[in-house]
């Protein structure tokens, strides 16, 4: 059994306004014993709402000492009038050996007349008792459907690139930069997508017209007649006045359909403005 948990932790800020990565870690480990943890909104030296500027990657590494840590910053900048560097992005923690890791910066559109930030996709390939498995996690643009569509197209192209490399592997050497890099075409894609089920972006991601090994919505595979459980807006009515809704997903490549066992949203935790999503595979 392989257990994957994904959660937008909002820098550890709960609905009560308090920031606590310890609370996040305790919440995760009380829910399950995940093999893979994908976290969105993780920062290094960013000024948070309580005025602190913590290294959250280091903190989470200490809290999850049994895991290997792979941080994908969407940006890495030198703060003005300071030698401190600031980073913000997504984090993957793995109990399984990680064979490779890639950091993909997602598109920012030319028409930038709206509030936005750089966005990123983390990709790792892990060695599991079942098969090599690719884990991707991301956090897409909030303010622009057009930009989300461009970011989804890039994710689809990354997935197609992996498929092509698996089916038609390039020539490689045993050593150096031309060696073989392990990338699996069995893919779990999870995170905060900032779109709703059935939206333009959702349909673009799950279309089999542009991707041979297309993505399936894990929730709909197991609950075809049920609406998605809400992953946001349950407790935080200020940020989410529209109330409970779904914007966090677990997608799987079509060749993982038979391996998918379960998907669950924990709707009782208010340690972030989002809810954790847990998937299991066998």
XYZ file of N, CA and C in Angstrom:
846
model
N 0.842 -1.202 0.000
C 0.000 0.000 0.000
C 0.874 1.247 0.000
N 0.532 2.209 -0.819
C 1.223 3.494 -0.881
C 0.227 4.585 -0.513
N 0.589 5.435 0.441
C -0.283 6.514 0.894
C 0.347 7.860 0.569
N -0.439 8.703 -0.104
C 0.018 10.039 -0.503
C -0.924 11.064 0.103
N -0.366 12.049 0.785
C -1.159 13.138 1.367
C -0.743 14.445 0.717
N -1.730 15.247 0.313
C -1.465 16.573 -0.234
C -2.252 17.610 0.557
N -1.613 18.787 0.779
C -2.253 19.795 1.630
C -1.624 21.166 1.370
N -2.458 22.151 1.083
C -2.012 23.540 1.073
C -2.048 24.021 2.521
N -0.860 24.231 3.106
C -0.794 24.509 4.545
C -0.773 26.006 4.862
N -0.795 26.872 3.857
C -0.862 28.321 4.076
C 0.228 28.782 5.049
N 1.464 28.287 4.818
C 2.589 28.617 5.707
C 2.344 28.181 7.150
N 1.441 27.228 7.344
C 1.147 26.765 8.697
C 0.150 27.617 9.448
N -0.485 28.553 8.771
C -1.428 29.446 9.443
C -2.817 28.822 9.494
N -3.302 28.615 10.712
C -4.625 28.047 10.906
C -5.712 29.098 10.824
N -6.946 28.640 10.889
C -8.086 29.546 10.843
C -8.097 30.466 12.068
N -7.437 30.053 13.151
C -7.338 30.892 14.343
C -6.296 31.997 14.197
N -5.573 32.032 13.070
C -4.568 33.058 12.831
C -3.180 32.688 13.312
N -3.059 31.645 14.110
C -1.760 31.223 14.626
C -1.004 30.402 13.576
N 0.305 30.612 13.508
C 1.159 29.876 12.587
C 1.907 28.809 13.365
N 1.714 27.548 12.972
C 2.353 26.444 13.689
C 2.576 25.266 12.755
N 3.824 25.054 12.372
C 4.147 23.873 11.579
C 4.105 22.614 12.436
N 4.329 22.761 13.728
C 4.197 21.609 14.628
C 2.770 21.104 14.605
N 1.803 22.007 14.603
C 0.394 21.606 14.525
C 0.105 20.910 13.195
N 0.692 21.424 12.120
C 0.527 20.788 10.809
C 1.068 19.363 10.852
N 2.270 19.191 11.379
C 2.896 17.865 11.429
C 2.087 16.910 12.288
N 1.649 17.379 13.448
C 0.850 16.519 14.334
C -0.467 16.135 13.677
N -1.076 17.072 12.965
C -2.337 16.782 12.269
C -2.134 15.703 11.218
N -1.053 15.804 10.462
C -0.780 14.819 9.415
C -0.567 13.435 10.020
N 0.280 13.357 11.033
C 0.620 12.053 11.591
C -0.519 11.451 12.400
N -1.447 12.277 12.862
C -2.646 11.744 13.521
C -3.661 11.202 12.519
N -3.593 11.688 11.268
C -4.519 11.232 10.239
C -4.119 9.881 9.671
N -2.815 9.741 9.370
C -2.345 8.542 8.678
C -0.830 8.475 8.808
N -0.250 7.455 8.206
C 1.201 7.303 8.144
C 1.603 7.414 6.678
N 1.659 8.627 6.145
C 1.856 8.784 4.699
C 3.271 8.416 4.261
N 3.355 7.811 3.089
C 4.655 7.545 2.487
C 5.179 8.778 1.771
N 4.252 9.555 1.207
C 4.584 10.778 0.484
C 3.713 11.904 1.020
N 4.322 13.052 1.308
C 3.598 14.235 1.758
C 3.905 15.371 0.789
N 2.876 15.941 0.198
C 3.030 17.070 -0.715
C 2.398 18.299 -0.071
N 3.188 19.332 0.135
C 2.715 20.537 0.809
C 2.878 21.741 -0.103
N 1.844 22.560 -0.173
C 1.897 23.804 -0.929
C 1.931 24.987 0.047
N 2.473 26.096 -0.424
C 2.650 27.324 0.367
C 3.612 27.093 1.525
N 4.848 26.806 1.155
C 5.951 26.653 2.106
C 6.969 27.740 1.792
N 7.498 28.393 2.823
C 8.365 29.555 2.577
C 9.682 29.461 3.332
N 10.649 30.205 2.811
C 11.953 30.374 3.452
C 12.242 31.867 3.521
N 12.335 32.401 4.725
C 12.676 33.813 4.967
C 11.636 34.799 4.440
N 10.419 34.347 4.158
C 9.345 35.268 3.804
C 8.741 35.858 5.080
N 8.343 37.111 5.020
C 7.717 37.727 6.183
C 6.263 37.269 6.259
N 5.928 36.549 7.335
C 4.596 35.992 7.497
C 3.696 36.946 8.275
N 2.448 36.582 8.441
C 1.467 37.491 9.040
C 1.766 37.811 10.491
N 2.544 36.952 11.176
C 2.903 37.232 12.570
C 4.222 37.979 12.690
N 4.800 38.399 11.538
C 6.040 39.173 11.551
C 7.306 38.345 11.517
N 7.194 37.028 11.649
C 8.376 36.165 11.631
C 8.807 35.877 10.193
N 10.061 35.423 10.053
C 10.620 35.076 8.748
C 11.337 33.722 8.857
N 10.596 32.660 9.100
C 11.223 31.364 9.401
C 11.707 30.634 8.149
N 12.612 29.696 8.358
C 13.009 28.744 7.320
C 12.107 27.520 7.493
N 11.004 27.507 6.785
C 10.021 26.451 6.982
C 10.474 25.110 6.398
N 11.351 25.147 5.416
C 11.896 23.892 4.892
C 12.719 23.191 5.975
N 13.531 23.965 6.663
C 14.336 23.399 7.755
C 13.429 22.892 8.879
N 12.416 23.660 9.229
C 11.505 23.250 10.294
C 10.788 21.956 9.938
N 10.293 21.870 8.724
C 9.572 20.663 8.307
C 10.519 19.477 8.182
N 11.752 19.720 7.786
C 12.748 18.646 7.740
C 12.975 18.067 9.123
N 13.008 18.917 10.126
C 13.185 18.446 11.506
C 11.949 17.731 12.024
N 10.774 18.228 11.668
C 9.535 17.617 12.133
C 9.277 16.264 11.469
N 9.766 16.104 10.251
C 9.598 14.843 9.514
C 10.984 14.263 9.224
N 11.702 13.929 10.283
C 13.107 13.516 10.149
C 13.269 12.174 9.451
N 12.198 11.388 9.359
C 12.276 10.088 8.680
C 12.080 10.201 7.176
N 11.874 11.403 6.682
C 11.580 11.615 5.273
C 12.728 12.340 4.576
N 12.887 12.050 3.273
C 13.748 12.873 2.429
C 12.944 14.089 1.975
N 13.586 15.245 1.904
C 12.886 16.504 1.663
C 13.324 17.095 0.326
N 12.330 17.467 -0.492
C 12.596 18.076 -1.790
C 11.737 19.329 -1.918
N 12.419 20.475 -1.899
C 11.741 21.763 -1.957
C 11.839 22.332 -3.351
N 10.697 22.760 -3.905
C 10.673 23.379 -5.218
C 10.272 24.837 -5.103
N 11.233 25.757 -5.050
C 10.863 27.175 -4.974
C 10.368 27.695 -6.310
N 9.252 28.425 -6.279
C 8.772 29.098 -7.485
C 9.604 30.342 -7.764
N 10.233 30.866 -6.713
C 11.190 31.963 -6.906
C 12.236 31.921 -5.803
N 13.375 32.499 -6.096
C 14.507 32.594 -5.164
C 15.125 33.960 -5.390
N 14.856 34.887 -4.488
C 15.271 36.273 -4.711
C 16.070 36.804 -3.513
N 16.905 37.782 -3.801
C 17.630 38.486 -2.754
C 16.760 39.630 -2.268
N 16.474 39.638 -0.992
C 15.649 40.701 -0.449
C 16.402 42.027 -0.502
N 15.690 43.095 -0.813
C 16.302 44.416 -0.956
C 16.964 44.855 0.343
N 18.173 45.390 0.215
C 18.951 45.893 1.360
C 19.255 44.811 2.384
N 19.426 43.582 1.904
C 19.712 42.471 2.806
C 20.442 41.387 2.041
N 21.229 40.574 2.751
C 21.881 39.419 2.138
C 20.992 38.175 2.207
N 19.850 38.306 2.838
C 18.936 37.173 3.004
C 18.232 36.883 1.685
N 18.115 35.608 1.358
C 17.374 35.183 0.176
C 16.002 34.658 0.603
N 15.020 34.960 -0.225
C 13.631 34.603 0.060
C 13.162 33.584 -0.980
N 12.491 32.516 -0.505
C 11.986 31.461 -1.383
C 10.555 31.103 -0.991
N 9.812 30.638 -1.992
C 8.408 30.293 -1.755
C 8.013 29.230 -2.770
N 7.357 28.164 -2.299
C 6.985 27.128 -3.251
C 6.338 25.914 -2.625
N 6.668 24.750 -3.194
C 6.037 23.488 -2.815
C 7.085 22.515 -2.284
N 6.668 21.654 -1.374
C 7.588 20.730 -0.712
C 7.050 19.312 -0.838
N 7.937 18.373 -1.167
C 7.585 16.954 -1.161
C 8.483 16.240 -0.162
N 7.878 15.440 0.706
C 8.611 14.603 1.651
C 8.337 13.152 1.294
N 9.390 12.320 1.265
C 9.248 10.942 0.815
C 9.931 9.968 1.764
N 9.217 8.899 2.110
C 9.833 7.797 2.838
C 10.528 6.818 1.892
N 10.136 6.855 0.618
C 10.741 5.985 -0.372
C 11.999 6.633 -0.956
N 12.938 5.810 -1.443
C 14.109 6.381 -2.121
C 13.683 7.221 -3.328
N 14.266 8.394 -3.460
C 13.946 9.293 -4.569
C 15.022 9.146 -5.635
N 14.602 8.691 -6.824
C 15.533 8.406 -7.914
C 15.904 9.659 -8.694
N 14.994 10.607 -8.768
C 15.278 11.855 -9.479
C 14.333 12.939 -9.001
N 14.737 14.183 -9.239
C 13.940 15.334 -8.829
C 14.110 16.443 -9.856
N 12.977 17.061 -10.244
C 13.012 18.153 -11.218
C 12.097 19.275 -10.739
N 12.513 20.499 -11.050
C 11.755 21.685 -10.670
C 11.328 22.417 -11.940
N 10.013 22.550 -12.153
C 9.494 23.154 -13.379
C 8.807 24.486 -13.052
N 9.292 25.577 -13.628
C 8.641 26.867 -13.472
C 7.507 26.953 -14.487
N 6.332 27.329 -14.033
C 5.150 27.375 -14.891
C 4.989 28.759 -15.513
N 4.244 28.842 -16.619
C 4.163 30.107 -17.363
C 3.518 31.243 -16.579
N 4.066 32.432 -16.794
C 3.415 33.687 -16.426
C 3.099 34.404 -17.734
N 1.855 34.753 -17.945
C 1.430 35.262 -19.241
C 1.930 36.676 -19.481
N 1.996 37.044 -20.767
C 2.435 38.389 -21.151
C 1.458 39.437 -20.634
N 0.172 39.148 -20.739
C -0.846 40.066 -20.224
C -0.879 39.941 -18.707
N -0.062 40.747 -18.040
C 0.154 40.568 -16.604
C -0.530 41.634 -15.762
N -1.613 42.213 -16.270
C -2.277 43.301 -15.557
C -3.238 42.772 -14.500
N -2.748 41.831 -13.704
C -3.511 41.338 -12.565
C -2.520 40.863 -11.501
N -2.999 40.779 -10.284
C -2.144 40.369 -9.176
C -1.746 38.903 -9.368
N -0.445 38.620 -9.338
C 0.006 37.256 -9.568
C 1.374 37.046 -8.941
N 1.802 35.792 -8.909
C 3.134 35.438 -8.432
C 3.663 34.299 -9.297
N 4.979 34.060 -9.310
C 5.517 32.905 -10.029
C 4.950 31.606 -9.452
N 4.736 30.636 -10.336
C 4.182 29.334 -9.932
C 5.098 28.222 -10.417
N 4.985 27.053 -9.801
C 5.976 26.009 -9.989
C 5.336 24.630 -9.861
N 5.953 23.637 -10.505
C 5.572 22.230 -10.372
C 6.789 21.438 -9.914
N 6.644 20.691 -8.823
C 7.703 19.793 -8.357
C 7.457 18.394 -8.896
N 8.521 17.733 -9.328
C 8.431 16.365 -9.844
C 9.519 15.515 -9.214
N 9.142 14.401 -8.598
C 10.129 13.419 -8.158
C 9.703 12.042 -8.662
N 10.657 11.178 -8.878
C 10.370 9.770 -9.160
C 10.901 8.946 -8.004
N 10.037 8.119 -7.435
C 10.392 7.329 -6.260
C 10.412 5.845 -6.602
N 11.208 5.106 -5.837
C 11.267 3.653 -5.962
C 10.371 3.049 -4.890
N 9.271 2.418 -5.293
C 8.341 1.812 -4.350
C 8.401 0.295 -4.472
N 7.828 -0.451 -3.509
C 7.784 -1.915 -3.642
C 6.947 -2.382 -4.833
N 6.090 -1.503 -5.361
C 5.211 -1.877 -6.464
C 5.839 -1.572 -7.822
N 6.283 -0.314 -7.990
C 6.827 0.133 -9.271
C 7.397 1.538 -9.070
N 8.273 1.995 -9.990
C 8.696 3.400 -9.929
C 7.473 4.293 -10.132
N 7.417 5.370 -9.383
C 6.225 6.222 -9.381
C 6.652 7.682 -9.407
N 6.011 8.440 -10.287
C 6.268 9.876 -10.390
C 5.243 10.636 -9.539
N 5.728 11.502 -8.686
C 4.880 12.372 -7.869
C 5.084 13.804 -8.328
N 3.991 14.473 -8.653
C 4.040 15.892 -9.003
C 3.111 16.655 -8.061
N 3.542 17.825 -7.651
C 2.652 18.689 -6.880
C 2.824 20.128 -7.337
N 1.716 20.888 -7.251
C 1.736 22.255 -7.754
C 0.711 23.116 -7.043
N 0.786 24.416 -7.320
C -0.144 25.409 -6.788
C -0.325 26.447 -7.890
N -1.457 26.391 -8.568
C -1.655 27.216 -9.752
C -2.127 28.634 -9.407
N -2.071 29.503 -10.416
C -2.468 30.904 -10.273
C -3.905 31.024 -9.767
N -4.136 32.011 -8.912
C -5.463 32.233 -8.328
C -6.290 33.216 -9.150
N -5.667 34.271 -9.664
C -6.412 35.425 -10.171
C -6.761 35.375 -11.654
N -6.306 34.369 -12.398
C -6.500 34.396 -13.846
C -6.779 33.004 -14.398
N -7.957 32.826 -14.985
C -8.277 31.562 -15.658
C -7.351 31.336 -16.835
N -7.078 32.406 -17.597
C -6.205 32.276 -18.761
C -4.827 31.773 -18.353
N -4.277 32.336 -17.277
C -2.952 31.915 -16.836
C -2.985 30.481 -16.323
N -4.040 30.114 -15.614
C -4.159 28.715 -15.166
C -4.187 27.775 -16.370
N -4.895 28.149 -17.423
C -4.943 27.300 -18.617
C -3.548 27.126 -19.213
N -2.767 28.209 -19.250
C -1.405 28.098 -19.765
C -0.556 27.191 -18.875
N -0.758 27.290 -17.577
C -0.009 26.448 -16.651
C -0.421 24.985 -16.779
N -1.712 24.739 -16.971
C -2.177 23.373 -17.183
C -1.588 22.799 -18.461
N -1.550 23.590 -19.519
C -0.961 23.114 -20.775
C 0.502 22.726 -20.579
N 1.210 23.504 -19.772
C 2.617 23.165 -19.499
C 2.710 21.851 -18.725
N 1.840 21.640 -17.755
C 1.854 20.390 -16.996
C 1.560 19.205 -17.910
N 0.589 19.373 -18.786
C 0.270 18.311 -19.751
C 1.478 18.026 -20.638
N 2.196 19.067 -21.052
C 3.361 18.862 -21.915
C 4.493 18.165 -21.154
N 4.652 18.467 -19.862
C 5.653 17.769 -19.043
C 5.309 16.285 -18.963
N 4.041 15.989 -18.733
C 3.607 14.600 -18.664
C 3.855 13.885 -19.997
N 3.561 14.556 -21.105
C 3.793 13.962 -22.416
C 5.285 13.764 -22.670
N 6.074 14.706 -22.203
C 7.534 14.588 -22.324
C 8.034 13.343 -21.607
N 7.527 13.115 -20.401
C 7.909 11.924 -19.651
C 7.493 10.663 -20.394
N 6.268 10.653 -20.916
C 5.798 9.493 -21.679
C 6.724 9.201 -22.854
N 7.123 10.254 -23.560
C 7.997 10.073 -24.716
C 9.365 9.538 -24.317
N 9.893 10.028 -23.208
C 11.202 9.561 -22.748
C 11.156 8.106 -22.307
N 10.005 7.665 -21.773
C 9.864 6.273 -21.348
C 9.699 5.348 -22.556
N 8.873 5.762 -23.514
C 8.603 4.908 -24.673
C 9.731 4.945 -25.704
N 10.424 6.075 -25.797
C 11.537 6.211 -26.746
C 12.748 6.775 -26.004
N 13.388 5.967 -25.157
C 14.479 6.485 -24.323
C 15.648 6.973 -25.168
N 16.242 8.090 -24.789
C 17.390 8.618 -25.536
C 18.644 7.791 -25.274
N 19.645 7.967 -26.116
C 20.940 7.360 -25.858
C 21.543 7.984 -24.608
N 22.239 7.192 -23.818
C 22.809 7.735 -22.591
C 24.146 7.063 -22.292
N 24.959 7.773 -21.494
C 26.224 7.241 -21.003
C 26.024 6.715 -19.591
N 27.014 5.990 -19.093
C 26.919 5.460 -17.735
C 27.232 6.514 -16.684
N 27.938 7.555 -17.082
C 28.332 8.591 -16.132
C 28.057 9.966 -16.710
N 28.129 10.973 -15.848
C 28.017 12.351 -16.298
C 26.591 12.789 -16.578
N 26.487 13.942 -17.207
C 25.179 14.562 -17.413
C 24.352 13.885 -18.493
N 24.964 12.970 -19.262
C 24.223 12.249 -20.293
C 23.804 10.858 -19.825
N 23.866 10.630 -18.517
C 23.441 9.346 -17.962
C 21.918 9.217 -18.051
N 21.409 8.050 -17.733
C 19.967 7.830 -17.719
C 19.372 8.431 -16.450
N 18.315 9.216 -16.622
C 17.604 9.800 -15.488
C 16.259 9.098 -15.350
N 16.011 8.552 -14.181
C 14.777 7.801 -13.969
C 13.579 8.743 -13.887
N 12.614 8.513 -14.772
C 11.347 9.260 -14.731
C 10.247 8.266 -15.080
N 9.270 8.141 -14.227
C 8.220 7.140 -14.413
C 7.010 7.760 -15.096
N 6.379 6.967 -15.983
C 5.142 7.432 -16.620
C 3.901 7.051 -15.812
N 4.084 6.471 -14.620
C 2.989 6.307 -13.661
C 3.002 7.551 -12.775
N 2.023 8.414 -12.930
C 2.099 9.765 -12.368
C 0.926 10.044 -11.433
N 1.245 10.595 -10.265
C 0.250 11.175 -9.362
C 0.502 12.682 -9.358
N -0.506 13.436 -9.736
C -0.438 14.901 -9.782
C -1.416 15.449 -8.756
N -0.910 16.206 -7.785
C -1.794 16.676 -6.711
C -1.426 18.099 -6.330
N -2.330 18.741 -5.590
C -2.055 20.080 -5.098
C -3.278 20.969 -5.093
N -3.015 22.259 -5.021
C -4.040 23.298 -5.030
C -4.079 23.879 -6.441
N -5.152 23.566 -7.183
C -5.216 23.944 -8.590
C -5.994 25.246 -8.811
N -6.648 25.735 -7.797
C -7.398 26.993 -7.893
C -8.416 26.990 -9.027
N -8.925 25.816 -9.370
C -10.074 25.728 -10.261
C -11.076 24.744 -9.681
N -12.268 24.750 -10.214
C -13.352 23.904 -9.723
C -13.574 22.715 -10.646
N -14.194 21.666 -10.133
C -14.527 20.526 -11.002
C -15.386 20.971 -12.184
N -15.029 20.499 -13.354
C -15.792 20.844 -14.547
C -15.429 22.161 -15.187
N -14.459 22.884 -14.642
C -14.044 24.165 -15.219
C -13.265 23.937 -16.514
N -12.981 25.035 -17.203
C -12.204 24.955 -18.446
C -10.853 24.300 -18.182
N -10.181 24.731 -17.110
C -8.858 24.199 -16.793
C -8.928 22.721 -16.418
N -9.935 22.373 -15.642
C -10.139 20.974 -15.242
C -10.317 20.094 -16.476
N -11.163 20.532 -17.386
C -11.413 19.749 -18.597
C -10.182 19.671 -19.487
N -9.391 20.732 -19.511
C -8.159 20.727 -20.288
C -7.171 19.698 -19.737
N -7.079 19.616 -18.431
C -6.139 18.690 -17.796
C -6.555 17.237 -17.990
N -7.845 16.976 -17.993
C -8.336 15.599 -18.056
C -8.729 15.163 -19.467
N -8.435 15.983 -20.467
C -8.784 15.641 -21.845
C -7.813 14.610 -22.405
N -8.343 13.605 -23.106
C -7.478 12.617 -23.746
C -7.144 12.997 -25.189
N -7.528 14.203 -25.594
C -7.282 14.633 -26.970
C -5.863 15.161 -27.168
N -5.236 15.628 -26.088
C -3.911 16.236 -26.225
C -2.832 15.457 -25.490
N -3.200 14.364 -24.827
C -2.227 13.628 -24.029
C -2.562 12.143 -24.086
N -1.643 11.328 -24.577
C -1.916 9.905 -24.749
C -2.111 9.193 -23.410
N -1.297 9.548 -22.416
C -1.452 8.971 -21.075
C -2.084 10.044 -20.195
N -3.377 10.299 -20.433
C -4.039 11.466 -19.871
C -4.325 11.294 -18.385
N -4.682 12.422 -17.739
C -4.944 12.413 -16.304
C -6.411 12.098 -16.019
N -6.613 11.333 -14.961
C -7.935 11.019 -14.447
C -8.096 11.677 -13.086
N -9.268 12.174 -12.793
C -9.592 12.709 -11.473
C -9.855 11.528 -10.539
N -8.985 11.349 -9.556
C -9.099 10.188 -8.666
C -10.450 10.161 -7.957
N -10.955 11.333 -7.573
C -12.245 11.371 -6.883
C -13.348 10.795 -7.770
N -13.399 11.231 -9.030
C -14.453 10.797 -9.944
C -14.300 9.326 -10.332
N -13.079 8.820 -10.297
C -12.887 7.402 -10.579
C -13.536 6.529 -9.506
N -13.469 6.979 -8.271
C -13.999 6.188 -7.157
C -15.402 6.615 -6.736
N -15.800 7.839 -7.086
C -17.111 8.368 -6.690
C -17.788 9.001 -7.903
N -18.079 8.229 -8.931
C -18.570 8.818 -10.185
C -19.905 9.539 -10.063
N -20.680 9.205 -9.049
C -22.005 9.805 -8.908
C -22.087 10.795 -7.755
N -20.926 11.161 -7.195
C -20.918 12.058 -6.042
C -20.105 13.317 -6.338
N -20.573 14.441 -5.814
C -19.814 15.683 -5.927
C -18.544 15.591 -5.089
N -17.516 16.330 -5.482
C -16.274 16.355 -4.728
C -16.515 16.882 -3.314
N -15.848 16.279 -2.350
C -15.863 16.846 -1.004
C -15.170 18.202 -1.020
N -15.622 19.140 -0.212
C -14.977 20.458 -0.191
C -13.574 20.371 0.389
N -12.659 21.099 -0.214
C -11.282 21.144 0.271
C -10.890 22.536 0.736
N -11.848 23.460 0.735
C -11.542 24.853 1.051
C -12.839 25.549 1.467
N -12.713 26.561 2.323
C -13.879 27.370 2.676
C -14.790 26.771 3.722
N -14.369 25.686 4.356
C -15.217 25.077 5.388
C -15.218 25.927 6.651
N -14.025 26.347 7.077
C -13.896 27.087 8.335
C -13.581 28.570 8.129
N -12.811 28.879 7.088
C -12.373 30.255 6.860
C -13.362 30.951 5.920
N -14.328 31.645 6.505
C -15.343 32.332 5.704
C -14.869 33.706 5.225
N -13.812 34.234 5.850
C -13.317 35.547 5.457
C -12.600 35.473 4.109
N -11.681 34.519 3.978
C -10.973 34.360 2.708
C -11.853 33.734 1.634
N -12.806 32.921 2.072
C -13.628 32.150 1.137
C -15.114 32.399 1.413
N -15.606 33.605 1.064
C -17.012 33.925 1.355
C -17.997 33.062 0.573
N -17.529 32.381 -0.503
C -18.422 31.507 -1.261
C -18.741 30.220 -0.518
N -18.029 29.972 0.595
C -18.313 28.791 1.401
C -17.538 27.568 0.927
N -17.896 26.391 1.445
C -17.149 25.168 1.123
C -17.193 24.834 -0.361
N -16.036 24.484 -0.915
C -15.934 24.103 -2.318
C -14.632 23.342 -2.526
N -14.476 22.762 -3.702
C -13.290 21.955 -4.014
C -12.372 22.695 -4.971
N -11.084 22.799 -4.601
C -10.071 23.324 -5.509
C -8.748 22.557 -5.368
N -8.730 21.548 -4.513
C -7.546 20.702 -4.321
C -7.892 19.298 -4.829
N -6.987 18.715 -5.629
C -7.304 17.471 -6.313
C -6.145 16.484 -6.249
N -6.490 15.227 -6.495
C -5.514 14.205 -6.819
C -5.848 13.665 -8.197
N -4.957 13.874 -9.152
C -5.112 13.323 -10.499
C -4.108 12.187 -10.677
N -4.470 11.207 -11.481
C -3.568 10.086 -11.759
C -3.483 9.863 -13.261
N -2.324 9.402 -13.721
C -2.215 9.003 -15.122
C -3.093 7.783 -15.350
N -3.573 7.636 -16.563
C -4.560 6.588 -16.851
C -4.023 5.184 -16.601
N -2.697 5.010 -16.644
C -2.134 3.685 -16.376
C -2.071 3.342 -14.893
N -2.531 4.249 -14.030
C -2.614 3.973 -12.584
C -4.036 3.680 -12.127
N -4.972 3.669 -13.046
C -6.385 3.546 -12.687
C -6.648 2.316 -11.823
N -6.074 1.187 -12.172
C -6.338 -0.061 -11.438
C -5.600 -0.128 -10.109
N -4.626 0.745 -9.919
C -3.867 0.746 -8.659
C -4.483 1.645 -7.596
N -5.411 2.510 -7.996
C -6.022 3.455 -7.066
C -6.996 2.746 -6.137
N -6.804 2.922 -4.838
C -7.670 2.286 -3.838
C -8.687 3.239 -3.235
N -8.214 4.420 -2.809
C -9.111 5.316 -2.082
C -8.649 6.754 -2.188
N -9.581 7.664 -1.971
C -9.282 9.087 -1.820
C -10.219 9.639 -0.754
N -9.662 10.439 0.136
C -10.439 10.970 1.262
C -10.025 12.406 1.536
N -10.994 13.243 1.824
C -10.738 14.618 2.252
C -11.060 14.716 3.734
N -10.102 15.184 4.520
C -10.350 15.402 5.947
C -11.004 16.764 6.112
N -12.277 16.764 6.436
C -13.051 18.012 6.526
C -13.118 18.580 7.940
N -12.404 17.971 8.887
C -12.541 18.387 10.286
C -11.381 19.225 10.803
N -10.311 19.372 10.027
C -9.104 20.056 10.494
C -9.118 21.520 10.059
N -8.828 22.434 10.994
C -8.790 23.863 10.665
C -7.396 24.462 10.882
N -6.357 23.618 10.692
C -4.976 24.073 10.847
C -4.487 24.863 9.640
N -5.304 24.933 8.580
C -5.046 25.735 7.386
C -6.398 26.153 6.835
N -6.389 27.006 5.809
C -7.656 27.351 5.162
C -8.083 26.278 4.159
N -7.197 25.327 3.871
C -7.494 24.193 2.998
C -7.561 22.913 3.824
N -8.090 21.858 3.208
C -8.211 20.559 3.859
C -7.219 19.577 3.246
N -6.687 18.642 4.035
C -5.795 17.608 3.491
C -6.587 16.613 2.643
N -5.926 16.100 1.596
C -6.472 15.066 0.733
C -5.531 13.873 0.780
N -6.080 12.684 0.998
C -5.274 11.466 1.151
C -5.665 10.458 0.089
N -4.683 9.932 -0.643
C -4.896 8.905 -1.650
C -4.101 7.666 -1.274
N -4.657 6.488 -1.575
C -3.928 5.238 -1.362
C -3.925 4.415 -2.643
N -2.841 3.637 -2.815
C -2.635 2.830 -4.017
C -2.091 1.462 -3.610
N -2.367 0.471 -4.437
C -1.794 -0.858 -4.203
C -1.533 -1.538 -5.542
